[in-house]
Amino acid sequence: MPQVRRVIPIVPLMPIFMLAFGGVAGAQQPPGGADAPPPAVTVEPAREADIKPQTEFSGRVEAVDKVELRARVEGFLEARLFEEGAEVEKGQKLFTIEKGPYEASLAEAQAALASARADYDLAQQEQKRQKELVSRRAVAQAQLDQANAQLAGAEAAIKSREAALRTAQLNVSYTDIKAPIDGKIGRAAYSVGDLVGPSSGPLATIVSQDPIYATFTITQRQLLQARQEMRDEGVDPSRFTIRLRLADGSLYDKTGTIGFIGNQVDPNTDSLTVRAKLPNPDGDLIDGQLVQVIAETEKASQVLVVPQKAVGLDQIGRYVLTVGKDDTVAQTRVEVGETTGPDVIVTKGLKPGDLVITEGLQKARPGSKVNPTRKGETPAAATGAGQKKPSAGGASAAEG
């Protein structure tokens, strides 16, 4: 049987290889044949600034004086003479308790004192008469002794009646409950017609307004550190400026000073109570209000600062992305201190003039190049293929 041979046509392969590899090569090049431009970022230099070191603590506002009004005598409330939440003055009448029973007791005490004085006058006359009779030997000495005893008893009775009168007068005065201090009064706990007395709870509470305290706690470690710094710098604790940050983040517009440092450490929290006094003429600060207390030293010191938004945090610690003279990004480890406005103090890792990326951080990678622009400058227009604008460090890059 004759063999049948299959003829396979030979197709030139070179054009196919050229088409395939040429297509891949062409796909890897952007239009125009140039490299992709580096991402644009905004940079700011680490700079030195004169800063008054600050430390923040959580604290509360406390009234200098806080008084609970209580009834000192029992009776029905006849009147409430104030508006709840209003400012009251020292000596202002606030409540009235029924006076009738106490005025009657006062009249009785006055009558009893008058009777005691009459008895004293009679005893005094009798004592004089007996004394004269004894001098003439008309009566025995025992008669005079008895007259003297009666006179002494009458004198003691007067003192007793005078004390009872003073008590009755006080009880009448206690029916008028007055403000013992200037301040703002709260809600009335009892209504007109309620029976109140010494065993009742507070009728209302008055808190003073101006000045006012801000109380906070510091740890024993913070105290020791602060004392060492004060000794080194010759700073008096009372010369610390105290500022308050309110719940909405705003700063209270008045400052105060430290007026009290506790003499005992709380064994449960290892902390010490510190109290500052601040003016509060408009009543903006309220007793019990939660605030952030900022303790600021009087003496400024020169520190290195960068914007807070430039500082990142990973598992190792804090870092910034810096840009070198050839516009190459580097990850630089830093140690930071307190914040001051939008900036943060850098205690280690940078030197003045180092450029840190503040905007475009998500586009920058350590080891890659970027197109940096200083804050406030207009970004340079894109250059031709293979060209770069002058680097952040000021040197011009050569053409590629």
PDB file of C-alpha atoms in Angstrom, residues 210-349:
ATOM      1  CA  ASP A 210     -16.040  84.398  90.400  1.00  0.00           C
ATOM      2  CA  PRO A 211     -13.283  83.347  90.859  1.00  0.00           C
ATOM      3  CA  ILE A 212     -13.528  79.610  90.246  1.00  0.00           C
ATOM      4  CA  TYR A 213     -11.280  76.570  90.629  1.00  0.00           C
ATOM      5  CA  ALA A 214     -10.027  74.041  88.084  1.00  0.00           C
ATOM      6  CA  THR A 215      -8.954  70.875  89.889  1.00  0.00           C
ATOM      7  CA  PHE A 216      -6.878  68.097  88.320  1.00  0.00           C
ATOM      8  CA  THR A 217      -4.537  65.307  89.377  1.00  0.00           C
ATOM      9  CA  ILE A 218      -0.935  64.566  88.465  1.00  0.00           C
ATOM     10  CA  THR A 219       0.941  61.338  88.990  1.00  0.00           C
ATOM     11  CA  GLN A 220       3.804  61.106  91.434  1.00  0.00           C
ATOM     12  CA  ARG A 221       6.177  60.650  88.503  1.00  0.00           C
ATOM     13  CA  GLN A 222       4.912  63.814  86.823  1.00  0.00           C
ATOM     14  CA  LEU A 223       5.261  65.704  90.092  1.00  0.00           C
ATOM     15  CA  LEU A 224       8.873  64.630  90.581  1.00  0.00           C
ATOM     16  CA  GLN A 225       9.707  65.496  86.984  1.00  0.00           C
ATOM     17  CA  ALA A 226       8.030  68.902  87.255  1.00  0.00           C
ATOM     18  CA  ARG A 227       9.819  69.708  90.501  1.00  0.00           C
ATOM     19  CA  GLN A 228      13.180  68.810  88.966  1.00  0.00           C
ATOM     20  CA  GLU A 229      12.502  70.992  85.930  1.00  0.00           C
ATOM     21  CA  MET A 230      11.379  73.844  88.169  1.00  0.00           C
ATOM     22  CA  ARG A 231      14.575  73.572  90.209  1.00  0.00           C
ATOM     23  CA  ASP A 232      16.694  73.474  87.056  1.00  0.00           C
ATOM     24  CA  GLU A 233      14.982  76.512  85.565  1.00  0.00           C
ATOM     25  CA  GLY A 234      14.308  78.354  88.813  1.00  0.00           C
ATOM     26  CA  VAL A 235      10.567  78.388  88.177  1.00  0.00           C
ATOM     27  CA  ASP A 236       8.022  79.008  90.924  1.00  0.00           C
ATOM     28  CA  PRO A 237       5.014  76.625  90.626  1.00  0.00           C
ATOM     29  CA  SER A 238       2.684  79.583  91.031  1.00  0.00           C
ATOM     30  CA  ARG A 239       4.208  81.089  87.867  1.00  0.00           C
ATOM     31  CA  PHE A 240       2.751  78.333  85.701  1.00  0.00           C
ATOM     32  CA  THR A 241       0.066  79.718  83.410  1.00  0.00           C
ATOM     33  CA  ILE A 242      -3.111  77.640  83.486  1.00  0.00           C
ATOM     34  CA  ARG A 243      -5.377  77.527  80.459  1.00  0.00           C
ATOM     35  CA  LEU A 244      -8.550  75.531  79.939  1.00  0.00           C
ATOM     36  CA  ARG A 245      -9.714  73.702  76.838  1.00  0.00           C
ATOM     37  CA  LEU A 246     -13.497  73.379  76.794  1.00  0.00           C
ATOM     38  CA  ALA A 247     -15.624  70.486  75.548  1.00  0.00           C
ATOM     39  CA  ASP A 248     -15.936  71.960  72.036  1.00  0.00           C
ATOM     40  CA  GLY A 249     -12.149  72.230  71.701  1.00  0.00           C
ATOM     41  CA  SER A 250     -12.029  75.994  72.176  1.00  0.00           C
ATOM     42  CA  LEU A 251      -9.731  77.676  74.680  1.00  0.00           C
ATOM     43  CA  TYR A 252     -11.190  79.634  77.585  1.00  0.00           C
ATOM     44  CA  ASP A 253     -10.165  83.247  77.065  1.00  0.00           C
ATOM     45  CA  LYS A 254      -8.840  83.828  80.591  1.00  0.00           C
ATOM     46  CA  THR A 255      -5.850  82.294  82.345  1.00  0.00           C
ATOM     47  CA  GLY A 256      -5.145  81.377  85.956  1.00  0.00           C
ATOM     48  CA  THR A 257      -2.413  80.205  88.282  1.00  0.00           C
ATOM     49  CA  ILE A 258      -1.826  77.218  90.540  1.00  0.00           C
ATOM     50  CA  GLY A 259      -2.908  77.993  94.084  1.00  0.00           C
ATOM     51  CA  PHE A 260      -2.877  74.608  95.791  1.00  0.00           C
ATOM     52  CA  ILE A 261      -0.885  71.375  95.599  1.00  0.00           C
ATOM     53  CA  GLY A 262      -2.098  68.530  97.807  1.00  0.00           C
ATOM     54  CA  ASN A 263       0.029  67.141 100.616  1.00  0.00           C
ATOM     55  CA  GLN A 264      -1.058  63.511 100.244  1.00  0.00           C
ATOM     56  CA  VAL A 265      -0.743  61.015  97.390  1.00  0.00           C
ATOM     57  CA  ASP A 266      -3.803  58.870  96.713  1.00  0.00           C
ATOM     58  CA  PRO A 267      -2.552  55.285  97.224  1.00  0.00           C
ATOM     59  CA  ASN A 268      -5.173  53.936  94.811  1.00  0.00           C
ATOM     60  CA  THR A 269      -4.206  56.124  91.845  1.00  0.00           C
ATOM     61  CA  ASP A 270      -0.689  57.257  92.823  1.00  0.00           C
ATOM     62  CA  SER A 271      -1.823  60.804  92.072  1.00  0.00           C
ATOM     63  CA  LEU A 272      -1.834  64.171  93.773  1.00  0.00           C
ATOM     64  CA  THR A 273      -4.525  66.845  93.631  1.00  0.00           C
ATOM     65  CA  VAL A 274      -3.609  70.221  92.129  1.00  0.00           C
ATOM     66  CA  ARG A 275      -5.932  73.223  92.020  1.00  0.00           C
ATOM     67  CA  ALA A 276      -5.777  76.369  89.928  1.00  0.00           C
ATOM     68  CA  LYS A 277      -7.795  79.550  90.334  1.00  0.00           C
ATOM     69  CA  LEU A 278      -9.194  81.423  87.340  1.00  0.00           C
ATOM     70  CA  PRO A 279     -11.386  84.502  86.894  1.00  0.00           C
ATOM     71  CA  ASN A 280     -14.964  83.788  85.807  1.00  0.00           C
ATOM     72  CA  PRO A 281     -16.698  87.175  85.625  1.00  0.00           C
ATOM     73  CA  ASP A 282     -19.233  86.116  82.989  1.00  0.00           C
ATOM     74  CA  GLY A 283     -20.061  82.756  84.559  1.00  0.00           C
ATOM     75  CA  ASP A 284     -18.868  80.822  81.501  1.00  0.00           C
ATOM     76  CA  LEU A 285     -17.331  78.114  83.686  1.00  0.00           C
ATOM     77  CA  ILE A 286     -19.826  75.990  85.622  1.00  0.00           C
ATOM     78  CA  ASP A 287     -19.252  73.951  88.759  1.00  0.00           C
ATOM     79  CA  GLY A 288     -18.658  70.306  87.822  1.00  0.00           C
ATOM     80  CA  GLN A 289     -17.774  71.040  84.195  1.00  0.00           C
ATOM     81  CA  LEU A 290     -15.217  68.697  82.568  1.00  0.00           C
ATOM     82  CA  VAL A 291     -12.230  70.511  81.027  1.00  0.00           C
ATOM     83  CA  GLN A 292      -8.697  69.894  79.800  1.00  0.00           C
ATOM     84  CA  VAL A 293      -6.250  71.785  81.997  1.00  0.00           C
ATOM     85  CA  ILE A 294      -3.167  73.072  80.165  1.00  0.00           C
ATOM     86  CA  ALA A 295      -0.189  73.895  82.382  1.00  0.00           C
ATOM     87  CA  GLU A 296       2.215  76.187  80.542  1.00  0.00           C
ATOM     88  CA  THR A 297       5.600  77.267  81.859  1.00  0.00           C
ATOM     89  CA  GLU A 298       6.382  80.961  81.897  1.00  0.00           C
ATOM     90  CA  LYS A 299       9.829  80.500  80.352  1.00  0.00           C
ATOM     91  CA  ALA A 300       9.928  79.719  76.619  1.00  0.00           C
ATOM     92  CA  SER A 301      12.485  77.316  75.176  1.00  0.00           C
ATOM     93  CA  GLN A 302      13.628  76.673  71.599  1.00  0.00           C
ATOM     94  CA  VAL A 303      12.417  73.357  70.208  1.00  0.00           C
ATOM     95  CA  LEU A 304      12.126  71.641  66.835  1.00  0.00           C
ATOM     96  CA  VAL A 305       8.588  71.305  65.476  1.00  0.00           C
ATOM     97  CA  VAL A 306       6.839  69.775  62.466  1.00  0.00           C
ATOM     98  CA  PRO A 307       3.137  69.676  61.527  1.00  0.00           C
ATOM     99  CA  GLN A 308       1.253  66.974  63.406  1.00  0.00           C
ATOM    100  CA  LYS A 309      -0.165  65.599  60.150  1.00  0.00           C
ATOM    101  CA  ALA A 310       3.359  64.731  58.965  1.00  0.00           C
ATOM    102  CA  VAL A 311       3.868  62.198  61.774  1.00  0.00           C
ATOM    103  CA  GLY A 312       2.805  58.610  61.175  1.00  0.00           C
ATOM    104  CA  LEU A 313       2.621  55.630  63.505  1.00  0.00           C
ATOM    105  CA  ASP A 314       3.299  51.950  62.847  1.00  0.00           C
ATOM    106  CA  GLN A 315       4.142  48.896  64.943  1.00  0.00           C
ATOM    107  CA  ILE A 316       7.695  50.118  65.510  1.00  0.00           C
ATOM    108  CA  GLY A 317       6.829  53.660  66.491  1.00  0.00           C
ATOM    109  CA  ARG A 318       6.455  57.150  65.062  1.00  0.00           C
ATOM    110  CA  TYR A 319       8.016  58.272  61.809  1.00  0.00           C
ATOM    111  CA  VAL A 320       7.972  60.960  59.125  1.00  0.00           C
ATOM    112  CA  LEU A 321       8.587  60.722  55.385  1.00  0.00           C
ATOM    113  CA  THR A 322      11.466  63.020  54.462  1.00  0.00           C
ATOM    114  CA  VAL A 323      12.578  64.175  51.016  1.00  0.00           C
ATOM    115  CA  GLY A 324      16.301  64.329  50.233  1.00  0.00           C
ATOM    116  CA  LYS A 325      18.199  66.561  47.813  1.00  0.00           C
ATOM    117  CA  ASP A 326      17.590  64.151  44.955  1.00  0.00           C
ATOM    118  CA  ASP A 327      13.851  64.106  45.732  1.00  0.00           C
ATOM    119  CA  THR A 328      14.056  60.568  47.087  1.00  0.00           C
ATOM    120  CA  VAL A 329      11.688  59.640  49.925  1.00  0.00           C
ATOM    121  CA  ALA A 330      13.051  58.164  53.155  1.00  0.00           C
ATOM    122  CA  GLN A 331      11.251  56.920  56.253  1.00  0.00           C
ATOM    123  CA  THR A 332      12.777  58.656  59.278  1.00  0.00           C
ATOM    124  CA  ARG A 333      12.090  57.474  62.824  1.00  0.00           C
ATOM    125  CA  VAL A 334      11.330  60.269  65.289  1.00  0.00           C
ATOM    126  CA  GLU A 335      10.493  60.798  68.927  1.00  0.00           C
ATOM    127  CA  VAL A 336       7.917  63.452  69.722  1.00  0.00           C
ATOM    128  CA  GLY A 337       6.871  65.490  72.739  1.00  0.00           C
ATOM    129  CA  GLU A 338       3.895  67.740  73.433  1.00  0.00           C
ATOM    130  CA  THR A 339       1.649  69.186  70.756  1.00  0.00           C
ATOM    131  CA  THR A 340       1.508  72.939  70.296  1.00  0.00           C
ATOM    132  CA  GLY A 341      -1.372  74.068  68.120  1.00  0.00           C
ATOM    133  CA  PRO A 342      -1.125  72.290  64.718  1.00  0.00           C
ATOM    134  CA  ASP A 343       2.497  71.295  65.371  1.00  0.00           C
ATOM    135  CA  VAL A 344       4.228  68.686  67.475  1.00  0.00           C
ATOM    136  CA  ILE A 345       7.625  68.932  69.149  1.00  0.00           C
ATOM    137  CA  VAL A 346      10.251  66.549  67.745  1.00  0.00           C
ATOM    138  CA  THR A 347      12.797  65.553  70.369  1.00  0.00           C
ATOM    139  CA  LYS A 348      14.851  63.130  68.265  1.00  0.00           C
ATOM    140  CA  GLY A 349      15.344  62.103  64.635  1.00  0.00           C
TER     141      GLY A 349
END
